[in-house]
mmCIF file of C-alpha atoms in Angstrom:
data_model
loop_
_atom_site.group_PDB
_atom_site.id
_atom_site.type_symbol
_atom_site.label_atom_id
_atom_site.label_comp_id
_atom_site.label_asym_id
_atom_site.label_seq_id
_atom_site.Cartn_x
_atom_site.Cartn_y
_atom_site.Cartn_z
ATOM 1 C CA MET A 475 223.910 -76.151 3.619
ATOM 2 C CA PHE A 476 226.467 -78.520 5.096
ATOM 3 C CA CYS A 477 224.501 -80.001 7.995
ATOM 4 C CA VAL A 478 225.365 -83.545 9.068
ATOM 5 C CA PRO A 479 222.078 -85.485 9.252
ATOM 6 C CA SER A 480 221.515 -86.769 12.786
ATOM 7 C CA THR A 481 219.707 -89.884 11.545
ATOM 8 C CA GLU A 482 222.688 -91.042 9.477
ATOM 9 C CA ILE A 483 225.168 -90.532 12.296
ATOM 10 C CA GLY A 484 222.872 -91.935 14.978
ATOM 11 C CA ALA A 485 222.412 -95.173 13.044
ATOM 12 C CA ILE A 486 226.145 -95.935 12.982
ATOM 13 C CA MET A 487 227.372 -94.283 16.174
ATOM 14 C CA ASN A 488 227.711 -97.403 18.302
ATOM 15 C CA ILE A 489 229.653 -99.396 15.705
ATOM 16 C CA THR A 490 233.265 -99.277 16.945
ATOM 17 C CA LYS A 491 236.007 -101.866 16.884
ATOM 18 C CA GLY A 492 237.727 -102.981 20.059
ATOM 19 C CA GLY A 493 240.836 -101.329 21.437
ATOM 20 C CA LEU A 494 239.353 -97.883 22.024
ATOM 21 C CA VAL A 495 239.902 -96.086 25.332
ATOM 22 C CA LEU A 496 238.213 -92.786 26.151
ATOM 23 C CA PHE A 497 239.707 -90.592 28.874
ATOM 24 C CA SER A 498 238.758 -87.222 30.321
ATOM 25 C CA ALA A 499 241.816 -85.274 31.427
ATOM 26 C CA ASN A 500 239.870 -82.824 33.609
ATOM 27 C CA SER A 501 240.228 -82.780 37.376
ATOM 28 C CA ASN A 502 237.244 -80.399 37.482
ATOM 29 C CA SER A 503 234.026 -82.435 37.457
ATOM 30 C CA SER A 504 232.058 -79.593 35.844
ATOM 31 C CA CYS A 505 234.201 -80.004 32.713
ATOM 32 C CA MET A 506 233.339 -83.697 32.224
ATOM 33 C CA GLU A 507 229.810 -83.295 30.882
ATOM 34 C CA LEU A 508 230.920 -83.261 27.230
ATOM 35 C CA SER A 509 233.091 -86.354 27.767
ATOM 36 C CA LYS A 510 230.117 -88.238 29.212
ATOM 37 C CA ARG A 511 227.916 -87.264 26.278
ATOM 38 C CA ILE A 512 230.532 -88.485 23.795
ATOM 39 C CA ALA A 513 230.998 -91.780 25.642
ATOM 40 C CA GLU A 514 227.233 -92.313 25.712
ATOM 41 C CA ARG A 515 226.939 -91.735 21.966
ATOM 42 C CA LEU A 516 229.809 -94.139 21.256
ATOM 43 C CA GLY A 517 228.389 -96.770 23.589
ATOM 44 C CA VAL A 518 231.601 -97.104 25.613
ATOM 45 C CA GLU A 519 232.548 -96.529 29.235
ATOM 46 C CA MET A 520 234.885 -93.736 30.248
ATOM 47 C CA GLY A 521 238.421 -94.988 30.947
ATOM 48 C CA LYS A 522 239.549 -95.259 34.553
ATOM 49 C CA VAL A 523 241.948 -92.475 35.458
ATOM 50 C CA GLN A 524 242.631 -90.178 38.372
ATOM 51 C CA VAL A 525 243.532 -86.554 37.705
ATOM 52 C CA TYR A 526 244.031 -84.327 40.722
ATOM 53 C CA GLN A 527 246.070 -81.509 42.221
ATOM 54 C CA GLU A 528 248.619 -82.158 44.964
ATOM 55 C CA PRO A 529 248.612 -79.833 48.010
ATOM 56 C CA ASN A 530 251.575 -78.028 46.418
ATOM 57 C CA ARG A 531 249.414 -77.443 43.261
ATOM 58 C CA GLU A 532 251.316 -79.968 41.128
ATOM 59 C CA THR A 533 249.156 -82.022 38.766
ATOM 60 C CA ARG A 534 249.165 -85.794 39.134
ATOM 61 C CA VAL A 535 247.703 -88.303 36.674
ATOM 62 C CA GLN A 536 247.265 -92.006 37.446
ATOM 63 C CA ILE A 537 245.933 -94.236 34.648
ATOM 64 C CA GLN A 538 244.140 -97.193 36.232
ATOM 65 C CA GLU A 539 243.763 -99.543 33.262
ATOM 66 C CA SER A 540 245.963 -100.914 30.501
ATOM 67 C CA VAL A 541 246.323 -98.826 27.348
ATOM 68 C CA ARG A 542 249.046 -100.941 25.697
ATOM 69 C CA GLY A 543 248.431 -101.226 21.955
ATOM 70 C CA LYS A 544 245.156 -99.278 22.112
ATOM 71 C CA ASP A 545 243.803 -96.115 20.503
ATOM 72 C CA VAL A 546 243.532 -93.604 23.326
ATOM 73 C CA PHE A 547 241.263 -90.566 22.925
ATOM 74 C CA ILE A 548 241.823 -87.850 25.528
ATOM 75 C CA ILE A 549 238.987 -85.335 25.782
ATOM 76 C CA GLN A 550 239.997 -82.041 27.338
ATOM 77 C CA THR A 551 237.584 -79.143 27.729
ATOM 78 C CA VAL A 552 239.104 -75.889 28.895
ATOM 79 C CA SER A 553 238.230 -74.727 32.406
ATOM 80 C CA LYS A 554 238.688 -71.239 33.859
ATOM 81 C CA ASP A 555 242.148 -72.330 35.035
ATOM 82 C CA VAL A 556 243.478 -72.742 31.513
ATOM 83 C CA ASN A 557 247.114 -73.383 32.491
ATOM 84 C CA THR A 558 246.149 -76.259 34.800
ATOM 85 C CA THR A 559 244.001 -77.641 31.984
ATOM 86 C CA ILE A 560 247.023 -77.661 29.669
ATOM 87 C CA MET A 561 249.250 -79.397 32.213
ATOM 88 C CA GLU A 562 246.590 -82.062 32.841
ATOM 89 C CA LEU A 563 246.475 -82.788 29.124
ATOM 90 C CA LEU A 564 250.247 -82.876 28.622
ATOM 91 C CA ILE A 565 250.862 -85.141 31.616
ATOM 92 C CA MET A 566 248.104 -87.561 30.574
ATOM 93 C CA VAL A 567 249.380 -87.694 26.981
ATOM 94 C CA TYR A 568 252.888 -88.447 28.196
ATOM 95 C CA ALA A 569 251.546 -91.072 30.634
ATOM 96 C CA CYS A 570 249.792 -92.853 27.758
ATOM 97 C CA LYS A 571 252.919 -92.625 25.616
ATOM 98 C CA THR A 572 255.105 -94.237 28.296
ATOM 99 C CA SER A 573 252.385 -96.890 28.789
ATOM 100 C CA CYS A 574 252.815 -97.989 25.144
ATOM 101 C CA ALA A 575 249.514 -96.769 23.707
ATOM 102 C CA LYS A 576 249.210 -97.438 19.968
ATOM 103 C CA SER A 577 247.980 -93.896 19.217
ATOM 104 C CA ILE A 578 247.064 -90.894 21.348
ATOM 105 C CA ILE A 579 244.406 -88.604 19.922
ATOM 106 C CA GLY A 580 243.614 -85.333 21.641
ATOM 107 C CA VAL A 581 239.998 -84.129 21.465
ATOM 108 C CA ILE A 582 240.259 -80.429 22.337
ATOM 109 C CA PRO A 583 237.091 -78.671 21.118
ATOM 110 C CA TYR A 584 238.426 -75.231 22.067
ATOM 111 C CA PHE A 585 242.163 -74.863 21.493
ATOM 112 C CA PRO A 586 243.535 -72.638 24.282
ATOM 113 C CA TYR A 587 245.765 -69.647 23.501
ATOM 114 C CA SER A 588 244.399 -69.680 19.941
ATOM 115 C CA LYS A 589 244.126 -65.871 19.939
ATOM 116 C CA GLN A 590 247.879 -65.655 20.486
ATOM 117 C CA CYS A 591 248.690 -67.009 17.039
ATOM 118 C CA LYS A 592 250.431 -63.907 15.635
ATOM 119 C CA MET A 593 253.529 -61.961 16.616
ATOM 120 C CA ARG A 594 252.549 -58.791 18.461
ATOM 121 C CA LYS A 595 255.294 -56.299 19.151
ATOM 122 C CA ARG A 596 257.885 -58.237 21.195
ATOM 123 C CA GLY A 597 255.577 -61.010 22.363
ATOM 124 C CA SER A 598 255.511 -64.609 21.200
ATOM 125 C CA ILE A 599 253.319 -66.958 19.178
ATOM 126 C CA VAL A 600 252.020 -68.944 22.141
ATOM 127 C CA SER A 601 249.764 -71.267 20.153
ATOM 128 C CA LYS A 602 252.859 -72.471 18.244
ATOM 129 C CA LEU A 603 254.602 -73.172 21.562
ATOM 130 C CA LEU A 604 251.560 -75.090 22.811
ATOM 131 C CA ALA A 605 251.384 -77.138 19.599
ATOM 132 C CA SER A 606 255.063 -78.082 19.962
ATOM 133 C CA MET A 607 254.530 -79.111 23.589
ATOM 134 C CA MET A 608 251.603 -81.367 22.674
ATOM 135 C CA CYS A 609 253.536 -83.066 19.882
ATOM 136 C CA LYS A 610 256.586 -83.510 22.114
ATOM 137 C CA ALA A 611 254.444 -85.051 24.870
ATOM 138 C CA GLY A 612 253.311 -87.750 22.443
ATOM 139 C CA LEU A 613 250.099 -86.614 20.762
ATOM 140 C CA THR A 614 249.653 -88.362 17.394
ATOM 141 C CA HIS A 615 246.449 -86.710 16.164
ATOM 142 C CA LEU A 616 244.312 -83.711 17.125
ATOM 143 C CA ILE A 617 240.557 -83.176 16.843
ATOM 144 C CA THR A 618 239.462 -79.602 17.458
ATOM 145 C CA MET A 619 236.693 -77.247 16.395
ATOM 146 C CA ASP A 620 236.623 -73.819 14.744
ATOM 147 C CA LEU A 621 240.198 -72.732 15.330
ATOM 148 C CA HIS A 622 240.468 -68.966 15.728
ATOM 149 C CA GLN A 623 242.773 -68.970 12.704
ATOM 150 C CA LYS A 624 242.855 -72.018 10.427
ATOM 151 C CA GLU A 625 246.605 -71.497 9.920
ATOM 152 C CA ILE A 626 247.154 -72.825 13.470
ATOM 153 C CA GLN A 627 246.929 -76.304 11.916
ATOM 154 C CA GLY A 628 250.332 -75.618 10.356
ATOM 155 C CA PHE A 629 251.903 -75.311 13.834
ATOM 156 C CA PHE A 630 251.528 -79.080 14.291
ATOM 157 C CA ASN A 631 253.559 -81.856 12.689
ATOM 158 C CA ILE A 632 250.690 -84.313 13.259
ATOM 159 C CA PRO A 633 247.274 -84.606 11.535
ATOM 160 C CA VAL A 634 244.732 -82.004 12.686
ATOM 161 C CA ASP A 635 240.986 -82.240 12.039
ATOM 162 C CA ASN A 636 239.416 -78.802 12.453
ATOM 163 C CA LEU A 637 235.698 -79.588 12.665
ATOM 164 C CA ARG A 638 232.966 -76.975 12.180
ATOM 165 C CA ALA A 639 230.098 -76.080 14.510
ATOM 166 C CA SER A 640 228.303 -74.121 11.774
ATOM 167 C CA PRO A 641 225.819 -76.902 10.848
ATOM 168 C CA PHE A 642 224.510 -76.992 14.409
ATOM 169 C CA LEU A 643 224.247 -73.202 14.700
ATOM 170 C CA LEU A 644 222.510 -72.993 11.321
ATOM 171 C CA GLN A 645 220.068 -75.670 12.440
ATOM 172 C CA TYR A 646 219.365 -73.686 15.616
ATOM 173 C CA ILE A 647 218.592 -70.567 13.591
ATOM 174 C CA GLN A 648 216.154 -72.448 11.356
ATOM 175 C CA GLU A 649 214.383 -74.286 14.170
ATOM 176 C CA GLU A 650 214.497 -71.879 17.124
ATOM 177 C CA ILE A 651 214.297 -68.362 15.673
ATOM 178 C CA PRO A 652 210.758 -67.595 14.508
ATOM 179 C CA ASP A 653 210.569 -65.638 11.267
ATOM 180 C CA TYR A 654 214.307 -66.106 10.636
ATOM 181 C CA ARG A 655 213.597 -65.333 6.978
ATOM 182 C CA ASN A 656 213.288 -61.716 8.090
ATOM 183 C CA ALA A 657 216.789 -61.811 9.593
ATOM 184 C CA VAL A 658 220.085 -60.357 8.457
ATOM 185 C CA ILE A 659 223.466 -61.871 9.323
ATOM 186 C CA VAL A 660 225.783 -59.301 10.906
ATOM 187 C CA ALA A 661 229.584 -59.153 11.143
ATOM 188 C CA LYS A 662 230.526 -56.960 14.106
ATOM 189 C CA SER A 663 233.773 -56.052 12.327
ATOM 190 C CA PRO A 664 235.195 -56.484 8.814
ATOM 191 C CA ALA A 665 237.430 -59.267 10.207
ATOM 192 C CA SER A 666 234.415 -61.542 10.746
ATOM 193 C CA ALA A 667 232.769 -60.735 7.406
ATOM 194 C CA LYS A 668 233.741 -64.065 5.809
ATOM 195 C CA ARG A 669 232.034 -66.065 8.550
ATOM 196 C CA ALA A 670 228.930 -63.871 8.243
ATOM 197 C CA GLN A 671 228.927 -64.316 4.480
ATOM 198 C CA SER A 672 229.096 -68.096 4.876
ATOM 199 C CA PHE A 673 226.046 -68.082 7.183
ATOM 200 C CA ALA A 674 224.131 -65.655 4.961
ATOM 201 C CA GLU A 675 224.705 -67.643 1.760
ATOM 202 C CA ARG A 676 223.596 -70.920 3.355
ATOM 203 C CA LEU A 677 220.480 -69.388 4.901
ATOM 204 C CA ARG A 678 219.759 -67.296 1.784
ATOM 205 C CA LEU A 679 219.749 -64.118 3.892
ATOM 206 C CA GLY A 680 221.247 -60.648 3.582
ATOM 207 C CA ILE A 681 224.435 -59.506 5.268
ATOM 208 C CA ALA A 682 225.456 -56.375 7.157
ATOM 209 C CA VAL A 683 228.905 -55.326 8.363
ATOM 210 C CA ILE A 684 229.618 -52.904 11.209
ATOM 211 C CA HIS A 685 232.605 -50.747 10.356
ATOM 212 C CA GLY A 686 234.449 -48.175 12.408
ATOM 213 C CA GLU A 687 234.189 -49.590 15.906
ATOM 214 C CA ALA A 688 237.154 -49.509 18.260
ATOM 215 C CA GLN A 689 239.792 -51.905 17.011
ATOM 216 C CA ASP A 690 240.406 -55.199 18.764
ATOM 217 C CA ALA A 691 243.778 -55.590 20.468
ATOM 218 C CA GLU A 692 244.660 -58.542 18.251
ATOM 219 C CA SER A 693 244.404 -56.499 15.049
ATOM 220 C CA ASP A 694 246.417 -53.574 16.385
ATOM 221 C CA MET A 695 250.195 -53.576 15.875
ATOM 222 C CA VAL A 696 250.278 -57.277 15.053
ATOM 223 C CA ASP A 697 253.887 -57.352 13.974
ATOM 224 C CA GLY A 698 256.639 -55.860 16.139
ATOM 225 C CA ARG A 699 259.023 -55.587 13.204
ATOM 226 C CA HIS A 700 257.518 -52.229 12.256
ATOM 227 C CA SER A 701 258.314 -50.747 15.661
ATOM 228 C CA PRO A 702 260.568 -47.732 14.910
ATOM 229 C CA PRO A 703 263.927 -47.527 16.673
ATOM 230 C CA THR A 704 264.505 -44.763 19.187
ATOM 231 C CA ALA A 705 265.544 -41.431 17.677
ATOM 232 C CA LYS A 706 269.162 -41.500 18.848
ATOM 233 C CA TYR A 707 269.870 -44.668 16.841
ATOM 234 C CA VAL A 708 268.207 -43.652 13.565
ATOM 235 C CA ALA A 709 271.330 -41.961 12.184
ATOM 236 C CA ALA A 710 273.423 -45.025 12.982
ATOM 237 C CA ILE A 711 271.615 -47.004 10.261
ATOM 238 C CA HIS A 712 272.850 -44.779 7.448
ATOM 239 C CA PRO A 713 273.102 -40.984 7.341
ATOM 240 C CA SER A 714 271.241 -40.680 4.024
ATOM 241 C CA LEU A 715 268.653 -43.438 4.623
ATOM 242 C CA GLU A 716 265.113 -42.228 5.206
ATOM 243 C CA ILE A 717 262.596 -45.010 5.902
ATOM 244 C CA PRO A 718 259.030 -43.939 5.097
ATOM 245 C CA MET A 719 256.807 -44.082 8.157
ATOM 246 C CA LEU A 720 253.477 -45.895 8.102
ATOM 247 C CA ILE A 721 250.576 -43.441 8.301
ATOM 248 C CA PRO A 722 248.744 -43.970 11.630
ATOM 249 C CA LYS A 723 245.200 -45.319 11.453
ATOM 250 C CA GLU A 724 242.286 -43.006 12.056
ATOM 251 C CA LYS A 725 239.128 -44.815 13.115
ATOM 252 C CA PRO A 726 236.114 -43.606 11.114
ATOM 253 C CA PRO A 727 232.683 -43.071 12.703
ATOM 254 C CA ILE A 728 230.679 -46.243 13.262
ATOM 255 C CA THR A 729 228.669 -47.174 10.202
ATOM 256 C CA VAL A 730 226.544 -50.191 9.301
ATOM 257 C CA VAL A 731 226.984 -51.392 5.733
ATOM 258 C CA GLY A 732 223.654 -53.044 4.974
ATOM 259 C CA ASP A 733 220.004 -52.592 5.947
ATOM 260 C CA VAL A 734 218.941 -53.842 9.398
ATOM 261 C CA GLY A 735 215.848 -51.652 9.892
ATOM 262 C CA GLY A 736 212.839 -53.705 10.979
ATOM 263 C CA ARG A 737 214.884 -56.925 10.799
ATOM 264 C CA ILE A 738 216.203 -59.596 13.165
ATOM 265 C CA ALA A 739 219.978 -59.118 13.505
ATOM 266 C CA ILE A 740 222.095 -62.253 14.013
ATOM 267 C CA ILE A 741 225.708 -61.456 14.946
ATOM 268 C CA VAL A 742 228.066 -64.365 14.211
ATOM 269 C CA ASP A 743 231.627 -64.951 15.431
ATOM 270 C CA ASP A 744 233.855 -67.824 16.557
ATOM 271 C CA ILE A 745 234.547 -66.741 20.172
ATOM 272 C CA ILE A 746 232.607 -64.658 22.660
ATOM 273 C CA ASP A 747 234.784 -63.796 25.638
ATOM 274 C CA ASP A 748 235.008 -60.114 26.505
ATOM 275 C CA VAL A 749 231.540 -59.002 25.457
ATOM 276 C CA ASP A 750 232.186 -55.252 25.129
ATOM 277 C CA SER A 751 232.420 -55.335 21.335
ATOM 278 C CA PHE A 752 229.211 -57.394 21.097
ATOM 279 C CA LEU A 753 227.347 -54.970 23.374
ATOM 280 C CA ALA A 754 228.525 -52.006 21.303
ATOM 281 C CA ALA A 755 227.435 -53.788 18.115
ATOM 282 C CA ALA A 756 224.008 -54.537 19.632
ATOM 283 C CA GLU A 757 223.498 -50.893 20.606
ATOM 284 C CA THR A 758 224.435 -49.770 17.093
ATOM 285 C CA LEU A 759 222.013 -52.255 15.527
ATOM 286 C CA LYS A 760 219.202 -51.133 17.841
ATOM 287 C CA GLU A 761 219.808 -47.535 16.826
ATOM 288 C CA ARG A 762 219.611 -48.594 13.158
ATOM 289 C CA GLY A 763 216.188 -50.213 13.688
ATOM 290 C CA ALA A 764 216.858 -53.921 14.381
ATOM 291 C CA TYR A 765 214.021 -55.166 16.596
ATOM 292 C CA LYS A 766 215.668 -58.373 17.841
ATOM 293 C CA ILE A 767 219.336 -59.230 18.273
ATOM 294 C CA PHE A 768 220.927 -62.670 18.531
ATOM 295 C CA VAL A 769 224.603 -63.515 19.010
ATOM 296 C CA MET A 770 225.898 -66.869 17.689
ATOM 297 C CA ALA A 771 229.377 -68.166 18.508
ATOM 298 C CA THR A 772 231.113 -71.536 18.683
ATOM 299 C CA HIS A 773 233.117 -70.986 21.862
ATOM 300 C CA GLY A 774 231.455 -69.284 24.817
ATOM 301 C CA LEU A 775 234.261 -68.309 27.180
ATOM 302 C CA LEU A 776 232.049 -65.630 28.760
ATOM 303 C CA SER A 777 234.731 -64.395 31.117
ATOM 304 C CA SER A 778 234.450 -62.000 34.042
ATOM 305 C CA ASP A 779 231.145 -60.088 34.167
ATOM 306 C CA ALA A 780 229.961 -61.245 30.746
ATOM 307 C CA PRO A 781 226.697 -62.883 31.981
ATOM 308 C CA ARG A 782 225.627 -59.772 33.896
ATOM 309 C CA LEU A 783 226.510 -57.452 31.013
ATOM 310 C CA ILE A 784 224.594 -59.621 28.537
ATOM 311 C CA GLU A 785 221.549 -59.729 30.818
ATOM 312 C CA GLU A 786 221.504 -55.923 31.047
ATOM 313 C CA SER A 787 222.163 -55.355 27.328
ATOM 314 C CA ALA A 788 220.039 -55.007 24.199
ATOM 315 C CA ILE A 789 220.969 -58.559 23.166
ATOM 316 C CA ASP A 790 217.959 -60.903 23.229
ATOM 317 C CA GLU A 791 219.818 -64.212 23.125
ATOM 318 C CA VAL A 792 223.380 -65.564 23.065
ATOM 319 C CA VAL A 793 223.792 -69.005 21.497
ATOM 320 C CA VAL A 794 227.030 -70.940 22.026
ATOM 321 C CA THR A 795 228.055 -74.583 21.809
ATOM 322 C CA ASN A 796 229.224 -76.777 24.680
ATOM 323 C CA THR A 797 232.888 -76.818 23.609
ATOM 324 C CA ILE A 798 233.442 -74.983 26.909
ATOM 325 C CA PRO A 799 231.351 -75.614 30.054
ATOM 326 C CA HIS A 800 229.276 -72.581 31.021
ATOM 327 C CA GLU A 801 226.521 -73.893 33.269
ATOM 328 C CA ILE A 802 227.290 -71.296 35.948
ATOM 329 C CA GLN A 803 227.024 -68.481 33.419
ATOM 330 C CA LYS A 804 223.643 -69.831 32.253
ATOM 331 C CA LEU A 805 222.328 -69.657 35.812
ATOM 332 C CA GLN A 806 223.440 -66.024 35.978
ATOM 333 C CA CYS A 807 221.965 -65.118 32.590
ATOM 334 C CA PRO A 808 218.891 -66.900 31.124
ATOM 335 C CA LYS A 809 219.659 -65.329 27.732
ATOM 336 C CA ILE A 810 222.548 -67.797 27.206
ATOM 337 C CA LYS A 811 221.526 -70.929 25.271
ATOM 338 C CA THR A 812 223.592 -74.020 24.470
ATOM 339 C CA VAL A 813 223.865 -76.150 21.326
ATOM 340 C CA ASP A 814 225.265 -79.664 21.791
ATOM 341 C CA ILE A 815 228.080 -80.636 19.395
ATOM 342 C CA SER A 816 228.960 -84.012 20.963
ATOM 343 C CA MET A 817 227.460 -85.771 17.941
ATOM 344 C CA ILE A 818 230.117 -84.628 15.461
ATOM 345 C CA LEU A 819 232.968 -85.203 17.940
ATOM 346 C CA SER A 820 231.697 -88.739 18.576
ATOM 347 C CA GLU A 821 231.507 -89.487 14.880
ATOM 348 C CA ALA A 822 235.034 -88.115 14.343
ATOM 349 C CA ILE A 823 236.351 -90.417 17.090
ATOM 350 C CA ARG A 824 234.527 -93.418 15.630
ATOM 351 C CA ARG A 825 235.843 -92.790 12.109
ATOM 352 C CA ILE A 826 239.447 -92.273 13.212
ATOM 353 C CA HIS A 827 239.388 -95.393 15.373
ATOM 354 C CA ASN A 828 237.875 -97.516 12.579
ATOM 355 C CA GLY A 829 240.210 -96.081 9.935
ATOM 356 C CA GLU A 830 237.382 -94.510 7.925
ATOM 357 C CA SER A 831 237.503 -91.371 5.816
ATOM 358 C CA MET A 832 236.832 -88.061 7.569
ATOM 359 C CA SER A 833 235.624 -86.336 4.386
ATOM 360 C CA TYR A 834 231.985 -87.035 5.318
ATOM 361 C CA LEU A 835 232.288 -84.510 8.155
ATOM 362 C CA PHE A 836 233.682 -81.823 5.829
ATOM 363 C CA ARG A 837 231.099 -81.962 3.051
ATOM 364 C CA ASN A 838 230.307 -78.625 1.365
ATOM 365 C CA ILE A 839 232.920 -76.791 3.423
ATOM 366 C CA GLY A 840 234.924 -74.269 1.418
ATOM 367 C CA LEU A 841 238.208 -72.517 2.098
ATOM 368 C CA ASP A 842 236.430 -69.527 3.633
ATOM 369 C CA ASP A 843 234.298 -71.574 6.074
#
């Protein structure tokens, strides 16, 4: 298991050198809870800054203290208005750059647009665009958590620390799920099988994979280069050229690879947003004999009617971290539980500011984690 002991971190958390400034770039007060927790763990005050929207909906940032020659850490949690959140971050980063900050480190627990990291038909790789914008604005380092695809780190030309929430979720399973030894870790699709395997191996549990469900949009037609040209232009390529066509996919009936009968089923994933696939997986597991169903995810976007759908579903509990604020959703659905990950973010900030190695936070993490 690769848990970070709380006693070791807690003993050294308040030891930071001078010259550290902590800002929250959110104009929405509900998004500042994580920033306050991090500041409290570090033993520092939040930096003085005003972030607000003009009547014409333009974003304005006014830094109200000197940042010259200092390490500035900008914490940005993503609100429902994701585009405003991005502009707040970019404007604050650029404001710190023009105010002669020594370094500007972005702390973005959930990286927005991370699902748009592949070319789909004639779309664009938006996460690459966003990475370029952040670097151009003046970001010198990025701290994030459980990127949707680890390859997103390659979109940046600055250091990126992709922290893991798995130790905290594993700890929750061990401490809060009675009889977890009778559980099985479930991947709701083959795409999430590696994450499920990682959890299962560390908890010494079995694994099950649901296969045959309706395909996610992100795995369907991911590359527009295989789009065939219209029929009237085919002959213009070459009269004798016949390009073999890709056989269309045929979705098999839903099957569960692994035994879940009479067991606790724990579905693991990195993001829970549109909950339809999770609800379908829960129904399938119930039909196969699972008597309790948990869903564990790092980022709880929980968009639209997700709280209501979860409350009415066969899912017993949804566990997410506080990388994204979801207090309103918790009021709508008591099944939603939160795990605090401010401890590891605080320690990452402390180590970067003091010039210490980050390897301590990545112990026992393999390429597939």
